[in-house]
Coordinates of C-alpha atoms and ligand atoms in Angstrom, one line a residue:
M98 CA 26.0 23.8 -14.0
A99 CA 28.2 21.9 -11.6
A100 CA 29.2 18.4 -11.7
P101 CA 26.3 15.7 -10.3
P102 CA 27.3 14.0 -6.8
G103 CA 28.0 11.0 -7.2
G104 CA 24.9 8.6 -9.4
A105 CA 22.9 5.3 -7.6
G106 CA 25.1 2.1 -6.8
G107 CA 26.4 0.3 -9.6
G108 CA 25.4 -3.7 -10.4
E109 CA 22.2 -5.9 -10.9
K110 CA 21.7 -3.7 -13.8
R111 CA 18.3 -5.6 -15.6
E112 CA 17.0 -5.3 -12.2
P113 CA 14.3 -2.9 -11.0
A114 CA 15.1 -1.1 -8.0
L115 CA 11.1 -1.5 -7.0
L116 CA 9.0 -5.0 -7.7
L117 CA 5.9 -4.3 -6.0
A118 CA 4.0 -7.6 -6.8
G119 CA 0.2 -8.4 -4.8
V120 CA 1.0 -6.4 -2.0
K121 CA -2.0 -6.5 0.2
R122 CA -2.5 -4.6 3.4
R123 CA -5.1 -3.8 5.3
Y124 CA -5.8 -2.4 8.4
A125 CA -8.7 -3.5 11.9
Q126 CA -10.8 -1.0 11.7
G127 CA -12.9 -2.0 14.8
A128 CA -14.3 -5.3 13.9
Q129 CA -13.7 -4.9 10.4
A130 CA -10.8 -4.6 8.1
L131 CA -10.0 -1.8 6.1
E132 CA -8.7 -2.9 3.3
I133 CA -6.0 -0.7 1.6
L134 CA -3.8 -1.7 -0.2
R135 CA -5.4 -5.2 -2.3
G136 CA -3.0 -6.3 -4.9
V137 CA -0.3 -3.9 -5.8
D138 CA 2.0 -4.2 -8.5
L139 CA 4.0 -2.0 -9.7
K140 CA 8.0 -2.3 -11.5
V141 CA 9.9 0.9 -11.3
A142 CA 13.3 0.3 -13.9
Q143 CA 17.4 2.1 -12.9
G144 CA 17.3 5.2 -13.0
Q145 CA 13.4 5.7 -13.7
S146 CA 11.5 8.4 -12.5
V147 CA 8.0 8.3 -11.6
A148 CA 4.8 9.9 -10.3
L149 CA 2.4 8.5 -7.8
V150 CA -0.7 11.0 -7.9
A151 CA -3.7 9.5 -5.9
P152 CA -6.5 11.3 -3.3
S153 CA -5.9 11.7 0.3
G154 CA -6.2 8.1 2.0
S155 CA -5.6 5.9 -1.4
G156 CA -3.0 4.9 0.3
K157 CA 0.5 6.5 -0.7
S158 CA 2.0 6.5 2.2
T159 CA 1.5 3.4 3.1
L160 CA 2.5 1.8 -0.3
L161 CA 6.0 4.0 0.5
H162 CA 6.1 2.3 3.5
I163 CA 5.7 -0.9 2.1
A164 CA 8.0 -0.2 -0.5
G165 CA 11.0 1.7 2.3
L166 CA 10.6 -1.5 4.1
L167 CA 9.6 0.9 7.1
E168 CA 6.3 -2.1 6.7
H169 CA 5.4 -4.8 6.4
S170 CA 2.4 -5.9 3.6
D171 CA 0.2 -8.6 4.1
E172 CA 0.5 -10.8 1.4
G173 CA 2.9 -10.2 -1.8
E174 CA 5.9 -9.4 -2.5
V175 CA 8.8 -6.8 -2.5
F176 CA 11.9 -6.6 -4.4
I177 CA 14.6 -4.4 -4.3
A178 CA 17.3 -3.8 -7.1
G179 CA 16.6 -7.9 -7.3
T180 CA 16.5 -9.2 -4.0
S181 CA 13.2 -10.1 -2.2
T182 CA 12.9 -8.8 1.1
A183 CA 10.3 -11.9 2.4
R184 CA 12.3 -13.8 4.2
L185 CA 14.9 -11.2 5.9
A186 CA 15.5 -10.8 8.9
D187 CA 14.8 -7.4 10.8
R188 CA 18.8 -6.6 10.1
E189 CA 19.4 -7.5 7.1
R190 CA 16.2 -5.7 6.2
T191 CA 17.7 -2.6 7.9
R192 CA 20.8 -3.3 5.8
L193 CA 19.4 -3.4 2.4
R194 CA 17.4 -0.3 3.1
R195 CA 20.5 1.8 4.4
L196 CA 22.5 0.7 1.2
N197 CA 19.9 0.8 -1.5
I198 CA 17.0 3.5 -0.7
G199 CA 17.1 6.8 0.2
F200 CA 13.7 8.3 2.2
I201 CA 12.6 11.8 1.9
Y202 CA 9.5 11.9 3.7
Q203 CA 6.5 15.2 4.3
F204 CA 8.0 16.4 7.0
H205 CA 11.9 16.8 6.8
H206 CA 12.5 14.7 10.1
L207 CA 16.0 16.4 10.1
L208 CA 17.8 15.9 14.3
G209 CA 17.6 19.1 15.6
E210 CA 20.9 19.0 17.5
F211 CA 22.7 19.0 14.5
S212 CA 23.9 21.2 11.3
A213 CA 23.0 20.8 7.7
L214 CA 26.5 19.0 7.0
E215 CA 26.1 15.9 10.0
N216 CA 22.6 15.7 9.6
V217 CA 23.6 15.0 5.4
A218 CA 26.8 12.7 7.0
M219 CA 25.5 11.0 9.5
P220 CA 23.5 8.1 7.1
Q221 CA 27.2 8.0 5.4
M222 CA 29.2 7.8 8.5
I223 CA 26.7 4.8 9.9
R224 CA 27.4 2.9 6.7
G225 CA 31.4 3.3 7.4
L226 CA 32.8 6.2 5.5
S227 CA 35.3 8.3 7.7
R228 CA 34.3 11.8 8.9
A229 CA 36.3 13.7 6.6
Q230 CA 34.5 11.7 3.7
A231 CA 31.7 11.9 5.1
D232 CA 31.6 15.4 4.7
A233 CA 32.7 16.2 1.9
R234 CA 30.2 14.4 -0.1
A235 CA 27.5 16.2 2.3
K236 CA 29.9 19.2 1.3
E237 CA 29.1 18.8 -2.5
L238 CA 25.1 18.0 -2.6
L239 CA 24.5 20.6 0.1
T240 CA 25.8 23.4 -2.3
Y241 CA 25.3 21.4 -5.4
L242 CA 21.6 22.4 -3.7
G243 CA 22.0 26.1 -2.9
L244 CA 23.1 25.5 0.5
G245 CA 27.0 26.2 0.3
A246 CA 26.4 28.8 3.0
R247 CA 23.8 27.0 5.1
L248 CA 26.4 24.2 5.7
T249 CA 26.9 25.0 9.7
H250 CA 23.4 25.6 10.5
R251 CA 21.1 23.6 12.4
P252 CA 17.5 23.1 11.2
S253 CA 15.6 25.0 13.2
E254 CA 17.8 27.9 11.5
L255 CA 16.8 27.2 8.4
S256 CA 13.6 28.0 6.7
G257 CA 10.7 25.9 5.2
G258 CA 12.0 25.3 1.9
E259 CA 16.1 24.9 3.0
Q260 CA 14.9 21.8 5.1
Q261 CA 13.7 20.1 3.0
R262 CA 17.0 20.6 0.4
V263 CA 18.8 19.2 3.4
A264 CA 16.1 16.5 3.7
I265 CA 16.6 15.5 -0.7
A266 CA 20.4 15.2 0.3
R267 CA 20.2 13.5 3.6
A268 CA 18.5 11.0 1.2
L269 CA 20.9 10.7 -1.2
A270 CA 23.8 10.8 0.6
N271 CA 24.6 7.3 0.2
A272 CA 24.0 7.1 -3.4
P273 CA 20.9 5.2 -3.2
R274 CA 19.5 2.7 -6.5
L275 CA 15.8 4.1 -5.6
L276 CA 14.3 7.0 -4.3
L277 CA 11.3 7.5 -2.7
A278 CA 9.4 10.8 -1.9
D279 CA 6.2 11.1 0.1
E280 CA 4.6 14.3 -0.3
P281 CA 8.2 16.4 -0.3
T282 CA 6.5 19.7 -0.8
G283 CA 3.6 19.5 0.9
N284 CA 3.6 21.4 3.6
L285 CA 5.5 24.4 1.6
D286 CA 4.0 27.5 0.0
P287 CA 3.7 27.1 -3.5
R288 CA 6.8 29.0 -4.8
T289 CA 9.2 27.4 -1.8
S290 CA 7.4 23.5 -3.9
D291 CA 8.5 25.0 -7.4
H292 CA 12.1 26.1 -5.7
V293 CA 12.4 22.1 -3.8
F294 CA 10.4 20.3 -7.3
G295 CA 13.5 21.8 -9.3
A296 CA 16.4 21.1 -7.2
L297 CA 14.9 17.4 -6.4
T298 CA 14.1 16.5 -10.3
E299 CA 17.1 18.0 -10.7
L300 CA 19.1 15.6 -9.1
V301 CA 17.2 12.5 -9.9
R302 CA 17.9 12.9 -13.5
A303 CA 21.5 14.1 -12.7
T304 CA 22.6 11.0 -10.8
G305 CA 19.7 8.3 -12.3
V306 CA 18.6 7.8 -9.2
A307 CA 15.0 5.8 -9.6
A308 CA 12.4 7.6 -8.0
L309 CA 8.9 6.7 -6.9
I310 CA 7.0 9.9 -5.4
A311 CA 3.7 10.8 -3.9
T312 CA 3.0 13.8 -5.2
H313 CA -0.1 16.4 -5.2
N314 CA 1.4 18.3 -7.6
L315 CA 0.9 17.5 -11.0
E316 CA 4.0 19.8 -13.0
L317 CA 5.8 17.4 -10.7
A318 CA 4.2 14.7 -11.7
S319 CA 4.6 15.5 -15.7
R320 CA 8.5 15.9 -15.2
M321 CA 8.4 12.5 -14.9
D322 CA 9.1 9.4 -16.9
R323 CA 5.4 7.8 -15.3
R324 CA 2.7 8.5 -13.7
V325 CA 0.5 6.3 -11.5
T326 CA -2.1 5.8 -9.2
L327 CA -3.8 4.0 -6.7
R328 CA -7.5 3.2 -7.8
E329 CA -9.4 0.9 -5.8
G330 CA -6.4 0.0 -3.9
K331 CA -4.3 -1.4 -7.3
V332 CA -1.7 0.7 -9.1
V333 CA -3.2 2.1 -12.2
E334 CA -0.8 3.8 -15.3
L335 CA -1.7 7.3 -15.9
A336 CA -1.6 8.7 -19.3
Ligands
ATP630 N1 -2.2 2.4 12.1 C1 -3.1 2.3 11.0 N2 -4.2 1.6 10.8 C2 -5.3 2.3 10.4 N3 -6.5 3.3 10.0 C3 -4.4 3.2 8.9 C4 -3.1 3.2 9.2 N4 -3.1 4.1 8.7 C5 -3.2 4.4 7.6 N5 -4.4 4.1 8.4 C6 -6.0 4.2 6.8 O1 -5.7 4.1 5.9 C7 -5.8 4.5 4.4 C8 -4.6 5.2 4.3 O2 -3.7 6.1 4.7 P1 -2.2 6.5 4.0 O3 -1.8 7.5 4.7 O4 -1.3 5.7 3.8 O5 -2.5 7.4 2.6 P2 -2.8 9.0 1.4 O6 -2.9 8.8 0.3 O7 -0.9 8.3 2.7 O8 -2.6 9.6 2.2 P3 -2.9 11.6 2.3 O9 -2.8 11.8 0.9 O10 -3.9 11.8 3.3 O11 -1.3 11.7 3.0 C9 -6.2 6.0 5.1 O12 -7.9 6.2 5.4 C10 -6.1 5.6 7.0 O13 -7.0 6.4 7.8

C-alpha cells in the first residue's frame, strides 16, 4: 500500500476533535415544536472513529450538520478541537470549519463543470495553497483511492462509486482533524458501497483523522472504534 497522503492537523492533541454538550434542536411543525435533539452529549477523541447508527428520521443529519457548523443548535455547545463555537461570528465559524472539518454528504455534491482533480484541489486553493501544491495533493489522494486514471473526468463521466470516492478525497484534501460523513454510501449498490467503505475506512486509519460517520451499514459500523445511536433525542453508546 502506498504511503498515506498527509495526516490530520497537529496541535491541541489532547482536546477532543469534537465535543457536543447538551445540544438541543427543535423544528417548528405547524403550531407544535418537533424536538429532534434533546440534549446530545458526544465526545470524539482525536484520531477516533465513531459510527452513528440510528433509524431514519431520528436526527442523524441534524446532528452532523450542527457538528459540522452548517447549522446552529437551539441550546448547548459545540467545541471543535477545543474551540468553543458558541460566540463565533459567521466568518469565524466558516474559517474554523475550513481548517478543521471535512464533510461527506450522501449525494456527493461535486461541482459538475470541474474535473475530479479540480474538485479535490479547490478546497486547498481556497485555503491558500498554490495551484501546483493543491494539484499534487489532489492527485496523490485520488491515486490512493484508485482514481489515478480518472483525474480529468468530470463527475458526469464517473460512476456513482467513483464520484463518492472523489467526494472522500475532497473532504480529506485539507487534512482535517474531523471527518463527518452522512450516509456516505447510502445511494450506492451493495458491491460499490463495499468498495467505497473499504477506501473510506482505510483512509480514516491511514490519516488518523477523527471521524463521525452516520451509516445504516453494520459492517462499516463494526470497523469503527465506537458505535453510538440516537435514542429519544440523545446519543447512547452501543456495545
Ligand atoms: N428544516 C426542517 N424543518 C422541519 N423538520 C425538519 C427539518 N429538518 C429535519 N426535520 C425533521 O427532523 C427529523 C430528523 O431529520 P434528520 O434528517 O436529521 O433525520 P435522519 O436521522 O438523518 O434521517 P435519514 O436517515 O432518513 O436521513 C425528521 O423527522 C425530519 O422530518
